[in-house]
mmCIF file of C-alpha atoms and ligand atoms in Angstrom:
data_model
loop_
_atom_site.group_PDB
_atom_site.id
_atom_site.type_symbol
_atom_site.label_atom_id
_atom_site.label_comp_id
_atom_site.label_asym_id
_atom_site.label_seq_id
_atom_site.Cartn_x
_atom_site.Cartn_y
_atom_site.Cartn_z
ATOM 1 C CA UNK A 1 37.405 12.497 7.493
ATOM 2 C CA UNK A 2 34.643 15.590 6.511
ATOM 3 C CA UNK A 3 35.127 18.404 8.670
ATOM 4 C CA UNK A 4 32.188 20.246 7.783
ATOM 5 C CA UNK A 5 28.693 19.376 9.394
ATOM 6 C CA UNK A 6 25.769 21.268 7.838
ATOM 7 C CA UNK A 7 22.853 21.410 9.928
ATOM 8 C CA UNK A 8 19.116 23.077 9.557
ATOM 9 C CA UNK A 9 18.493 24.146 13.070
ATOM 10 C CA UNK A 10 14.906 26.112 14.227
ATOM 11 C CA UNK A 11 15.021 29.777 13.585
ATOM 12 C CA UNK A 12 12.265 31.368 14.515
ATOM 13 C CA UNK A 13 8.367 29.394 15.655
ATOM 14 C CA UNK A 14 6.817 29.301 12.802
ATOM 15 C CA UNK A 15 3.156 30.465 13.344
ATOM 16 C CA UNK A 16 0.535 28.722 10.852
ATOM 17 C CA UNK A 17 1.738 26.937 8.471
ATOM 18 C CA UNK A 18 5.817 26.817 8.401
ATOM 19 C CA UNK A 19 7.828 28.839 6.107
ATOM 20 C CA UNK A 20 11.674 28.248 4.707
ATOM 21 C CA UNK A 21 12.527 31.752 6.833
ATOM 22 C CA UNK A 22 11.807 29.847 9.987
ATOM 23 C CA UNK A 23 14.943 27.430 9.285
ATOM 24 C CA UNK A 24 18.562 28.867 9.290
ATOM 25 C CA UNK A 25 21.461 26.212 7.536
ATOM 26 C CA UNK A 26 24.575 26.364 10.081
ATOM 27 C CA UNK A 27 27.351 24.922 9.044
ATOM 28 C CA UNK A 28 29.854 23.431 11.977
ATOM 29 C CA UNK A 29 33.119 21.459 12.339
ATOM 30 C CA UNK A 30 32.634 17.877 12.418
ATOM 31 C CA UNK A 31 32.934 16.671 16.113
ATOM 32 C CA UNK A 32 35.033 13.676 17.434
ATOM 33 C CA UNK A 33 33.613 10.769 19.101
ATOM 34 C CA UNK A 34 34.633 10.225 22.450
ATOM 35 C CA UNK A 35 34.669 6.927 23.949
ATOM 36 C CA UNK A 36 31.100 5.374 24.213
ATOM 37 C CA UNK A 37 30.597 7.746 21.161
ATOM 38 C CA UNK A 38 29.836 7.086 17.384
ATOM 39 C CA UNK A 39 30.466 9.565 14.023
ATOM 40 C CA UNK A 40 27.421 8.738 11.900
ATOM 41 C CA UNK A 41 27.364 9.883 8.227
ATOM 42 C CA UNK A 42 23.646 10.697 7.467
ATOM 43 C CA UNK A 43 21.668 8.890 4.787
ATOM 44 C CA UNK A 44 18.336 9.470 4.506
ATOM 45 C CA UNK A 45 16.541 11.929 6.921
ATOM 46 C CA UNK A 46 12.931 12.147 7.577
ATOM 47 C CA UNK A 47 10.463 14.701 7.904
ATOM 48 C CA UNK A 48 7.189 13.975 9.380
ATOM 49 C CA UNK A 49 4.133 15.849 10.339
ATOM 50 C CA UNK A 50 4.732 15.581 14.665
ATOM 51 C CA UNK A 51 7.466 17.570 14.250
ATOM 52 C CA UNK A 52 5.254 20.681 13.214
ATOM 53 C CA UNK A 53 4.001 20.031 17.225
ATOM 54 C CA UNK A 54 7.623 20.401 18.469
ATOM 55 C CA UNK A 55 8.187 23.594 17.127
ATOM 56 C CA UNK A 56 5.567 25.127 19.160
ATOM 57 C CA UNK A 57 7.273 26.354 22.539
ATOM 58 C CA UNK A 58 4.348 23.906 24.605
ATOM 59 C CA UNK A 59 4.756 21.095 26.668
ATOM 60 C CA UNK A 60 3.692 17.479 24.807
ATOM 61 C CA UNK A 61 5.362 13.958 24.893
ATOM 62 C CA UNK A 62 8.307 15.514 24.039
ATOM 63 C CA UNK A 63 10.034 18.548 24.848
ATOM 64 C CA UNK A 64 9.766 21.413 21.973
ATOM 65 C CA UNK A 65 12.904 22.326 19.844
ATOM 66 C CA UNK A 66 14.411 25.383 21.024
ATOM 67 C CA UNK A 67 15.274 28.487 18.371
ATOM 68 C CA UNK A 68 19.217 27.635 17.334
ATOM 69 C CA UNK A 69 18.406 24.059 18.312
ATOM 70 C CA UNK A 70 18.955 21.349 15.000
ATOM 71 C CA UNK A 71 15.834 19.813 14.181
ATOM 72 C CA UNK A 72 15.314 16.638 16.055
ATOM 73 C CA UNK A 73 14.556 13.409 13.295
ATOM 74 C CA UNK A 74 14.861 10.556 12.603
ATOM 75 C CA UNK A 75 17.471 9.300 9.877
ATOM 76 C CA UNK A 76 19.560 6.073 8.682
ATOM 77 C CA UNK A 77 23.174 6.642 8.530
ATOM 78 C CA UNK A 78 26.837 4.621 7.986
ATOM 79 C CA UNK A 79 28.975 4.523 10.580
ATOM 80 C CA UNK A 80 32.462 6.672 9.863
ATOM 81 C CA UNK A 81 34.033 6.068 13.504
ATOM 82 C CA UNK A 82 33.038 4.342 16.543
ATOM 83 C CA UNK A 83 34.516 4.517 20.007
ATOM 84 C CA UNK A 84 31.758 2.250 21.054
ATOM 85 C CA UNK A 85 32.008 -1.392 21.167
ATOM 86 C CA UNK A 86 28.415 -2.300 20.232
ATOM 87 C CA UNK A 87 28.793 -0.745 16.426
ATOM 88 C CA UNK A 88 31.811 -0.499 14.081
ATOM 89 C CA UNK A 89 32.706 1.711 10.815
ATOM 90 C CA UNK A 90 30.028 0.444 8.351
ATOM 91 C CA UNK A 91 27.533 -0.461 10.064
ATOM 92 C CA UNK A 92 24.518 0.870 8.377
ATOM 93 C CA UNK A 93 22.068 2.342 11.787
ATOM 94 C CA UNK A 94 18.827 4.248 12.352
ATOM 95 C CA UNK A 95 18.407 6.725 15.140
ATOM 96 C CA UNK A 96 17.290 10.070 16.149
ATOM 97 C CA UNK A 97 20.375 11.625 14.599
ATOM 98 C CA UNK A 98 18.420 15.254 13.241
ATOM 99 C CA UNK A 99 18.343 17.164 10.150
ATOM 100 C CA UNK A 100 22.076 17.095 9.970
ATOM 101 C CA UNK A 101 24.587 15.878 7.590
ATOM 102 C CA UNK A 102 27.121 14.031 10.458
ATOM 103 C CA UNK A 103 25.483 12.861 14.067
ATOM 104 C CA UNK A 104 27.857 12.350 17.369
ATOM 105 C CA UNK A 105 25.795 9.202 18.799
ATOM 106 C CA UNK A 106 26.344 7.240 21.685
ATOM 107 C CA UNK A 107 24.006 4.682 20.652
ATOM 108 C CA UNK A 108 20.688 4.708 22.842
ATOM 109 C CA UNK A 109 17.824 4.130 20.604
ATOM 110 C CA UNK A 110 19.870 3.383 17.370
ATOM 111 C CA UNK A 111 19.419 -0.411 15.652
ATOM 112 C CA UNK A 112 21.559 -1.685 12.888
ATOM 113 C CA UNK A 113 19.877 -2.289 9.484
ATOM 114 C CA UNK A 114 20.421 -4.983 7.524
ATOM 115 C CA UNK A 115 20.999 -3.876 3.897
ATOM 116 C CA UNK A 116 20.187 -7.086 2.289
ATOM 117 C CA UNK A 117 16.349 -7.088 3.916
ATOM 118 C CA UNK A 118 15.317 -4.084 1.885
ATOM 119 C CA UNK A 119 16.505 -0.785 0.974
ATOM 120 C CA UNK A 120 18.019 0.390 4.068
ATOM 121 C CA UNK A 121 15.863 4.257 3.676
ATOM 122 C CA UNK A 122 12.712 1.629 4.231
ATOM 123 C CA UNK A 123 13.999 1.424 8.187
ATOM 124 C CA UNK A 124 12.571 5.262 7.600
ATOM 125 C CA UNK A 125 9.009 4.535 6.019
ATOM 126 C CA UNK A 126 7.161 0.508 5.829
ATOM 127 C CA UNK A 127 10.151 -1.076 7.829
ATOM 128 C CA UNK A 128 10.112 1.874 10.484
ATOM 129 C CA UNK A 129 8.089 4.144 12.639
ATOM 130 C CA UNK A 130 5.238 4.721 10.285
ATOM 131 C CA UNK A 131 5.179 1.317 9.242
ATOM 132 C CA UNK A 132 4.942 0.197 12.959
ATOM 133 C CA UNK A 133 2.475 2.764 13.422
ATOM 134 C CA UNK A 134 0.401 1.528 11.125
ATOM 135 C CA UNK A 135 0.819 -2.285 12.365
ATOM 136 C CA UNK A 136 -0.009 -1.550 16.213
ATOM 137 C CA UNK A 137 -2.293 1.367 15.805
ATOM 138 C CA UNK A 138 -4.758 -0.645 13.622
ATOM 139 C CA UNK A 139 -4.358 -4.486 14.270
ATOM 140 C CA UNK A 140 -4.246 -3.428 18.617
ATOM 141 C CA UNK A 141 -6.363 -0.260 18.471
ATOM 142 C CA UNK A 142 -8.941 -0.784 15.611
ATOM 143 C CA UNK A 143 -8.840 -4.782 16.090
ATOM 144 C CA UNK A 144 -10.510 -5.374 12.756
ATOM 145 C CA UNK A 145 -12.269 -8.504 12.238
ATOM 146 C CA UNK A 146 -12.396 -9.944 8.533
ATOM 147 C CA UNK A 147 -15.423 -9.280 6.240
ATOM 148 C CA UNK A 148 -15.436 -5.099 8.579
ATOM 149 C CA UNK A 149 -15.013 -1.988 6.714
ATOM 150 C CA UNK A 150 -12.067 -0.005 7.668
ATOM 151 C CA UNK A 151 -11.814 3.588 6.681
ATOM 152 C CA UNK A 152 -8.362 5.778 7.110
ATOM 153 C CA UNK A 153 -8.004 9.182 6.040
ATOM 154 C CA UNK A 154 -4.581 10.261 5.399
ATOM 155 C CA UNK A 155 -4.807 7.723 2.880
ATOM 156 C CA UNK A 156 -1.756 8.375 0.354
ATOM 157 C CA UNK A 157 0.310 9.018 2.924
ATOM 158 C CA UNK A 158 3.473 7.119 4.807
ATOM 159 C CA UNK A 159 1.149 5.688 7.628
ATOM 160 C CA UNK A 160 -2.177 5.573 5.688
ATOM 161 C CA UNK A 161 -1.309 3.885 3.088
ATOM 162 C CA UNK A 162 0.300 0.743 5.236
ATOM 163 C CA UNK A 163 -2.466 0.991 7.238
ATOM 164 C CA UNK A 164 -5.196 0.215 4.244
ATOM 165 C CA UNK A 165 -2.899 -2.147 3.078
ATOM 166 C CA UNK A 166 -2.809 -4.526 6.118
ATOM 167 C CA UNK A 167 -6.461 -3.522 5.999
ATOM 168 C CA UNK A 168 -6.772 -5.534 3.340
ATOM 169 C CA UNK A 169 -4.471 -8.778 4.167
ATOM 170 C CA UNK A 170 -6.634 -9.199 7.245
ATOM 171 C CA UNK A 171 -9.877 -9.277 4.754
ATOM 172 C CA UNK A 172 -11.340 -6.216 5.404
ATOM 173 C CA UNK A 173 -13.535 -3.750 3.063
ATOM 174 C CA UNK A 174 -10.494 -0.913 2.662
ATOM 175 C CA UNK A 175 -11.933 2.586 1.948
ATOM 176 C CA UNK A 176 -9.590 5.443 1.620
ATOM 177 C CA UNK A 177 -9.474 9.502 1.577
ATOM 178 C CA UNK A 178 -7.186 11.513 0.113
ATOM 179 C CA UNK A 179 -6.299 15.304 -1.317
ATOM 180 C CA UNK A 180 -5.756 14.344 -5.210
ATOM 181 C CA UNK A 181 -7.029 12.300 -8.059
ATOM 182 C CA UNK A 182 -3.501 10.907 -8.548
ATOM 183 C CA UNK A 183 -3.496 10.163 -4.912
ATOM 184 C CA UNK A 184 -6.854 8.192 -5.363
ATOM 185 C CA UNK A 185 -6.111 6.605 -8.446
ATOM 186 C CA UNK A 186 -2.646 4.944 -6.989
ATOM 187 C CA UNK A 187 -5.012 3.713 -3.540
ATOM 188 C CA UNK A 188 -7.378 2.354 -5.693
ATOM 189 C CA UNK A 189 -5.577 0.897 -8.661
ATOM 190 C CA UNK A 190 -2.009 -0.028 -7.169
ATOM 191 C CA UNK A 191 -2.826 -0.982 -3.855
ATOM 192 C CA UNK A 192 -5.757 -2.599 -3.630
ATOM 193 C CA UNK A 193 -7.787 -0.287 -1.484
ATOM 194 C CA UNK A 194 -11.917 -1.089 -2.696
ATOM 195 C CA UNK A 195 -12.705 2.462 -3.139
ATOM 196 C CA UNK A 196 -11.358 6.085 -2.181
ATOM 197 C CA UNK A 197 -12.035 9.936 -2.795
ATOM 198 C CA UNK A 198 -10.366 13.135 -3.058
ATOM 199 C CA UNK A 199 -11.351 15.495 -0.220
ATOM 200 C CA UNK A 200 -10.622 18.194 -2.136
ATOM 201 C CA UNK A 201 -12.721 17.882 -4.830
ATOM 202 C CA UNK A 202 -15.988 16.021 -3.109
ATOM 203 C CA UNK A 203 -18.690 18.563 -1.382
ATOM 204 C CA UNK A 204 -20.483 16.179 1.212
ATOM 205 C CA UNK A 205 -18.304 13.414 2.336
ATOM 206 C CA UNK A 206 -21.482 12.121 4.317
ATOM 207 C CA UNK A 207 -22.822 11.078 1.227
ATOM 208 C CA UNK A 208 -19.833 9.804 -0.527
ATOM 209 C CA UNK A 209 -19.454 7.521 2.340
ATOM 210 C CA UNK A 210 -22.446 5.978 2.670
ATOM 211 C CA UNK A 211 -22.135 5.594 -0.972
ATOM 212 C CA UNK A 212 -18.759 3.993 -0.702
ATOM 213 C CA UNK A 213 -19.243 1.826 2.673
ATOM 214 C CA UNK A 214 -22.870 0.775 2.177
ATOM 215 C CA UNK A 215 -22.676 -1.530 4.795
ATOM 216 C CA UNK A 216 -21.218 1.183 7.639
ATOM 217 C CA UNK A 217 -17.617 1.680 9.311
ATOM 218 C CA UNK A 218 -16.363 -0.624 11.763
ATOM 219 C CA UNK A 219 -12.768 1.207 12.069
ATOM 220 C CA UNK A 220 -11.672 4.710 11.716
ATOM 221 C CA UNK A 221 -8.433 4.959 11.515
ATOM 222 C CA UNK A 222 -7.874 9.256 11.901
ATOM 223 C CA UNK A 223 -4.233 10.746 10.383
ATOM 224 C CA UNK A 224 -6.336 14.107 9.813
ATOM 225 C CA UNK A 225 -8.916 15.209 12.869
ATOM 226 C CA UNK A 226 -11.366 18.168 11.131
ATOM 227 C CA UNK A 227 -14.269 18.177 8.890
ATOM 228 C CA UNK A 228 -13.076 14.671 7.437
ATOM 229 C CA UNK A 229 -13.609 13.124 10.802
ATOM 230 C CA UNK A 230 -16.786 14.974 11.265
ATOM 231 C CA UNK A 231 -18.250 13.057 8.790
ATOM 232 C CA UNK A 232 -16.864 10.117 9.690
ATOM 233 C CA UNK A 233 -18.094 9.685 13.027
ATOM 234 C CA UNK A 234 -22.102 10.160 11.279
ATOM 235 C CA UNK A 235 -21.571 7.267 9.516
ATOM 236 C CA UNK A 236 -19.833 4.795 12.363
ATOM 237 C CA UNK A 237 -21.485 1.448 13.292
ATOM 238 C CA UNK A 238 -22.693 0.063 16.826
ATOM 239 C CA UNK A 239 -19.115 -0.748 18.274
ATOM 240 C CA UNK A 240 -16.950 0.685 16.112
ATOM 241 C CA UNK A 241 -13.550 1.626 16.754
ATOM 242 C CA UNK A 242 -11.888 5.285 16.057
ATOM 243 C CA UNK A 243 -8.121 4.517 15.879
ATOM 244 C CA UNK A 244 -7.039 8.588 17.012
ATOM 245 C CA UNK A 245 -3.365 7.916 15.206
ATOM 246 C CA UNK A 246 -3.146 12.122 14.052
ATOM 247 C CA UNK A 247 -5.039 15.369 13.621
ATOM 248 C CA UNK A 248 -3.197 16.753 10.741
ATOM 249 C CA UNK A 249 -6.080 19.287 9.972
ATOM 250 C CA UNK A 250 -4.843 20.802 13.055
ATOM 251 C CA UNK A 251 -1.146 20.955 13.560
ATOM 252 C CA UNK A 252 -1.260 24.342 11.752
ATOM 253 C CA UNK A 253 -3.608 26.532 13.489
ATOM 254 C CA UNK A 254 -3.712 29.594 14.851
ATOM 255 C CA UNK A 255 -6.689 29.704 17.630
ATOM 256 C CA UNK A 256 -8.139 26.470 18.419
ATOM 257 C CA UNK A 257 -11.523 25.332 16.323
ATOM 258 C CA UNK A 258 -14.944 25.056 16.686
ATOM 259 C CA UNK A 259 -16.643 22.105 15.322
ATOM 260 C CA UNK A 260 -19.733 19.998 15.854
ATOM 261 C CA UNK A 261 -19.687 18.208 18.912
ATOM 262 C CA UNK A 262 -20.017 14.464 18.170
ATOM 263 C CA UNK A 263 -19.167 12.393 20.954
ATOM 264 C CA UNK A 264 -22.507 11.148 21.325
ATOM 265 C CA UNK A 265 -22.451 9.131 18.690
ATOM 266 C CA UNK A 266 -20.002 7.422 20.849
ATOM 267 C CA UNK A 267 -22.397 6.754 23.180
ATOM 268 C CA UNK A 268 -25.552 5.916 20.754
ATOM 269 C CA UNK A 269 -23.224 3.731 18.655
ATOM 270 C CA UNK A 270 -21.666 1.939 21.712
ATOM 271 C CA UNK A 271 -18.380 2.975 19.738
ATOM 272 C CA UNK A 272 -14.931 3.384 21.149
ATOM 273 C CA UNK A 273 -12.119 6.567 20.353
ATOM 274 C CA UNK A 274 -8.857 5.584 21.875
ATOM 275 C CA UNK A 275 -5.678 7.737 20.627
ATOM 276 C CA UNK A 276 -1.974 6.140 20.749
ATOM 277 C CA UNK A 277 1.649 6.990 20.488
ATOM 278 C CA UNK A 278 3.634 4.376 18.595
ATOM 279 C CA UNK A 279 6.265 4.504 20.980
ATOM 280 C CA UNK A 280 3.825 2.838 23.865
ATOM 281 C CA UNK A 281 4.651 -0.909 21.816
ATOM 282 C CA UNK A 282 8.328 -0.019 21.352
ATOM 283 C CA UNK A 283 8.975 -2.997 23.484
ATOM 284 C CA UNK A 284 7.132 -4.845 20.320
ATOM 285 C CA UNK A 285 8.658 -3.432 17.532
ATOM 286 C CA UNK A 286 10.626 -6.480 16.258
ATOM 287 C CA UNK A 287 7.259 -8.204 16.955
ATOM 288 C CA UNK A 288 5.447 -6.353 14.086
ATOM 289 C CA UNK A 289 8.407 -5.766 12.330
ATOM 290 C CA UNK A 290 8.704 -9.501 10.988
ATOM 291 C CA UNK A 291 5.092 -10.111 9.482
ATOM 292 C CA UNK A 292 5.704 -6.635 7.736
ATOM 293 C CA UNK A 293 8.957 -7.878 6.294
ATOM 294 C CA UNK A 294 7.406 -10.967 5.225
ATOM 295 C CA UNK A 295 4.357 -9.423 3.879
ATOM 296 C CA UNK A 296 6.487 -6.944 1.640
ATOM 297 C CA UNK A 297 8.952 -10.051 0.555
ATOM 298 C CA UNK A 298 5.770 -11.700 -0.253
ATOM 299 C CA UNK A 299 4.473 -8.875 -2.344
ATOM 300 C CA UNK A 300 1.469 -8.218 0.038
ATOM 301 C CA UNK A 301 2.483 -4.422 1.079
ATOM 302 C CA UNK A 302 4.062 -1.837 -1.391
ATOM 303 C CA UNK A 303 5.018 1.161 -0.416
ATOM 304 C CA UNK A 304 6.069 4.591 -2.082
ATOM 305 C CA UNK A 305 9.196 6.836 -1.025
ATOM 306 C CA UNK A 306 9.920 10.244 -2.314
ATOM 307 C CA UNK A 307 12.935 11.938 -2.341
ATOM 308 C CA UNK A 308 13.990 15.586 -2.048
ATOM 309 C CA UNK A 309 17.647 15.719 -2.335
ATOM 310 C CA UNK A 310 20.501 17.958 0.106
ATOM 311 C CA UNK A 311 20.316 18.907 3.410
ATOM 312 C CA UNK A 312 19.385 21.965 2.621
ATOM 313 C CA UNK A 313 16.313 20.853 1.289
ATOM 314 C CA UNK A 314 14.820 19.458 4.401
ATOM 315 C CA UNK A 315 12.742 22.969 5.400
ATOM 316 C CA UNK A 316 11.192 22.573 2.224
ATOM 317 C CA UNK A 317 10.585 19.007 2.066
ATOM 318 C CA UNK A 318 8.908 19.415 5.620
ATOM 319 C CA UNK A 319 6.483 21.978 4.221
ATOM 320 C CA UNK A 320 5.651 19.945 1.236
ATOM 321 C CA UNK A 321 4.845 16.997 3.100
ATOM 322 C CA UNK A 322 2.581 19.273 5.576
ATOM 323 C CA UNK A 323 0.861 20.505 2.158
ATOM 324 C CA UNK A 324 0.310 17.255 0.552
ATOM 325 C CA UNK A 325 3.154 17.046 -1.930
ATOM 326 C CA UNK A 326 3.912 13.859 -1.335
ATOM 327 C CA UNK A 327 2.538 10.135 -1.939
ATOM 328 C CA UNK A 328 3.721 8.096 0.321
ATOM 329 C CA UNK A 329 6.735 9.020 2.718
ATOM 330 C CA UNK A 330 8.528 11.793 2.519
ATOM 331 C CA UNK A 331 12.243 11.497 2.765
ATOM 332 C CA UNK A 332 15.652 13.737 2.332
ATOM 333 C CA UNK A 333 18.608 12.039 1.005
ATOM 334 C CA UNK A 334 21.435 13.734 2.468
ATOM 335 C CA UNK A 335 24.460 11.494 0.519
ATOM 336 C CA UNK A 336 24.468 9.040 -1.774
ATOM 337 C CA UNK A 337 24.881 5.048 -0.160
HETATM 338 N N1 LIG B 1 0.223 8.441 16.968
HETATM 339 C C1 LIG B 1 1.449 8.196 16.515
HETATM 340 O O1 LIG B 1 2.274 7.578 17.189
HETATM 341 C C2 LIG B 1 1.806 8.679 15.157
HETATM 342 C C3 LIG B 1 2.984 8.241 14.513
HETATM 343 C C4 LIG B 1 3.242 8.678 13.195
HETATM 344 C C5 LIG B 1 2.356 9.546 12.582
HETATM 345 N N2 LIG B 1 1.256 9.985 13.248
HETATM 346 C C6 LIG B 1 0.280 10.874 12.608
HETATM 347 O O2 LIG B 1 -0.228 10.208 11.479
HETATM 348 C C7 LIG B 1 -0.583 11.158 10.473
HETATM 349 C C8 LIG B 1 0.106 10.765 9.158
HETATM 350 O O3 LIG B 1 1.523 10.851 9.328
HETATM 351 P P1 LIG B 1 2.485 10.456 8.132
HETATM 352 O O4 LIG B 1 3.857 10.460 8.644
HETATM 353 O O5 LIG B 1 1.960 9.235 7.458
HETATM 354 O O6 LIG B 1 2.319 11.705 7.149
HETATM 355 P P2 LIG B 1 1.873 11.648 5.622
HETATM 356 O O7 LIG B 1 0.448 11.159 5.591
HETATM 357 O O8 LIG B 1 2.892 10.913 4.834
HETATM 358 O O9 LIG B 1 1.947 13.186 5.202
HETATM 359 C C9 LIG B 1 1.013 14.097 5.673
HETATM 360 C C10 LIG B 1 -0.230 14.151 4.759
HETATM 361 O O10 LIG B 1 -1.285 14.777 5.467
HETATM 362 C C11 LIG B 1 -2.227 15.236 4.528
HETATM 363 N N3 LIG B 1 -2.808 16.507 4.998
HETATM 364 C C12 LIG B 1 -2.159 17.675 5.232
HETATM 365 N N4 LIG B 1 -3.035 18.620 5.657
HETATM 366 C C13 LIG B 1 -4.259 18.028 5.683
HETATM 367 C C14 LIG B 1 -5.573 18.482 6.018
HETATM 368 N N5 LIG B 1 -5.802 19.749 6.413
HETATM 369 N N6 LIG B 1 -6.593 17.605 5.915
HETATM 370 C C15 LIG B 1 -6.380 16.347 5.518
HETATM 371 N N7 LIG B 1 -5.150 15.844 5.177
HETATM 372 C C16 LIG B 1 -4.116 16.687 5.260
HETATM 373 C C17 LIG B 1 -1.500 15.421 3.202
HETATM 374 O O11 LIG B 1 -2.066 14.530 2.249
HETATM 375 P P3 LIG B 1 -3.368 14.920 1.353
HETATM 376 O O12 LIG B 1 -2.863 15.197 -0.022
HETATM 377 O O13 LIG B 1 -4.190 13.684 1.445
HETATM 378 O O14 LIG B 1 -3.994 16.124 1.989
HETATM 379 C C18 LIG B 1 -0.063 15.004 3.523
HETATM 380 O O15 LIG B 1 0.547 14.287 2.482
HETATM 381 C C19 LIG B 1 -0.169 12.519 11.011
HETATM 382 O O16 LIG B 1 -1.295 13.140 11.588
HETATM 383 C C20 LIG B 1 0.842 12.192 12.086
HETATM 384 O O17 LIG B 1 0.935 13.177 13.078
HETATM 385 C C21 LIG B 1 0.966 9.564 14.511
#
């Protein structure tokens, strides 16, 4: 049995963009598990962008992480010990086990993965909550119709990319925006997506829209909020829909923005916003989860992981990610299968 458990807890709120200093690594003895209780040997952890939210001492859907408290995440872990009857040593399970490298569980909200679907760190990316997000935010959100052009923003990234990708398999015209040309290039030329631009590099993304959806947008679907969305909403169609998934562009600032005021093209374009949590179909999960696993069997949906290795690593994985570093989703591997 380990005895050492090396966690990354919160060490101070990080203000603007996070910074390595605002994560302390605490190392622990590895606890028992008590009956009802499970010792879970991390994987794979994830970092993901709502977690910049829950190091801000406000109120939101969840409660915020308190300073000394180990980051809340999810990860995919092997069982070690189990003094619960519903999972046994080996089992291979997903849950909201933190940036640690050994979890005390007593199994609410944790599934079994089967290792012989897919790699088991996909129950982390395509196979898991950004995959899902992706399913239920566009298909019952954006509802698009074949022969519609969808544009998502956040392109490159775990949910965006899914998201153009089913796009696509439901026959729509897949447009895509990103912040590099390799980002672009792997949209375009790996997955399918009928055209995409770097945000970094084009002035007026009015005019590289129209140019790019000559026929309009019928679905937003928003990972970023800010000046890309401005420009967006200019160029929606009567009855579009504005899938509000995240506003990236945000999570980092200081004093709240000022930008143009565009609702009324809502109103003139007889177009609907409507945000959503993934969490609100968890009673659907294995519902989308089963055309997803067919589509990727079937060679319909790739996806991209990228790994940052040791626990210790996680702060600045995290930071990465909220800078753009990586294509596709971010993960941590904490120990080798
Ligand atoms: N509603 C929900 O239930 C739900 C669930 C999961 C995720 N989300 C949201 O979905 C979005 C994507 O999440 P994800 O996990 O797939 O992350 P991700 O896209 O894999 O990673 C974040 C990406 O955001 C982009 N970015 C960072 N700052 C930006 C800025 N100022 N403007 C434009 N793009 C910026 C970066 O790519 P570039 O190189 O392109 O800049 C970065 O790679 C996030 O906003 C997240 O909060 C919502």
């Amino acid at each position: 049995m380990p005895e050492v458990n090396r966690q990354i807890t919160l060490a101070a709120r990080p203000a603007g963009m996070p910074k390595l200093t605002d994560f302390k690594l605490v190392e622990l003895l590895v606890p028992s598990p008590k009956p009802g209780e499970m010792l879970v040997r991390v994987l794979y952890l994830s970092v993901d962008p709502y977690m910049r939210g829950r190091m801000n001492d406000v109120k939101s859907y969840a409660p915020p992480v308190q300073i000394g408290e180990v980051m809340g995440a999810g990860a995919v872990g092997k069982v070690l010990a189990s003094e619960n009857p519903q999972f046994r040593a080996g089992d291979i399970v997903e849950g909201f086990f933190g940036w640690q490298q050994y979890a005390i569980s007593d199994g609410k909200g944790v599934r079994k993965i089967d290792p012989k679907l897919a790699p088991i760190s996909t129950a982390l990316s395509v196979l898991g909550m950004p995959g899902l997000t992706a399913y239920f935010g566009l298909l019952e959100i954006g509802k698009p119709r074949s022969g519609e052009t969808v544009v998502v923003s956040g392109a490159a990234g775990a949910v965006g990319s899914i998201v153009g990708q089913i796009a696509k398999i439901q026959g729509c015209r897949v447009v895509g925006i990103a912040g590099s040309d390799q980002k672009v290039a792997w949209l375009r030329e790996e997955l399918g997506f009928d055209g995409a631009f770097n945000y970094k590099t084009t002035s007026d993304y009015v005019a590289k829209l129209d140019e790019l959806c000559p026929k309009g947008v019928d679905v937003y679907f928003d990972n970023v909020g800010g000046s890309i969305t401005d420009a967006v909403f200019r160029v929606i169609n009567t009855g579009a829909r504005i899938v509000v998934c995240g506003q990236i562009a945000q999570y980092n600032a200081e004093k709240p923005e000022t930008g143009p005021r565009l609702l009324g093209h809502l109103i003139v374009k007889q177009a609907r916003a409507e945000g959503f949590l993934v969490f609100q179909f968890a009673a659907r999960y294995a519902e989308g989860l089963k055309p997803m696993a067919e589509w990727l069997r079937a060679g319909k949906l790739k996806y991209r992981e990228q790994f940052v290795d040791g626990i210790e690593n996680a702060p600045r994985a995290f930071i990465g990610m909220l800078q753009g570093e990586n294509t596709g989703k971010q993960l941590v591997r904490v120990a080798r299968e």
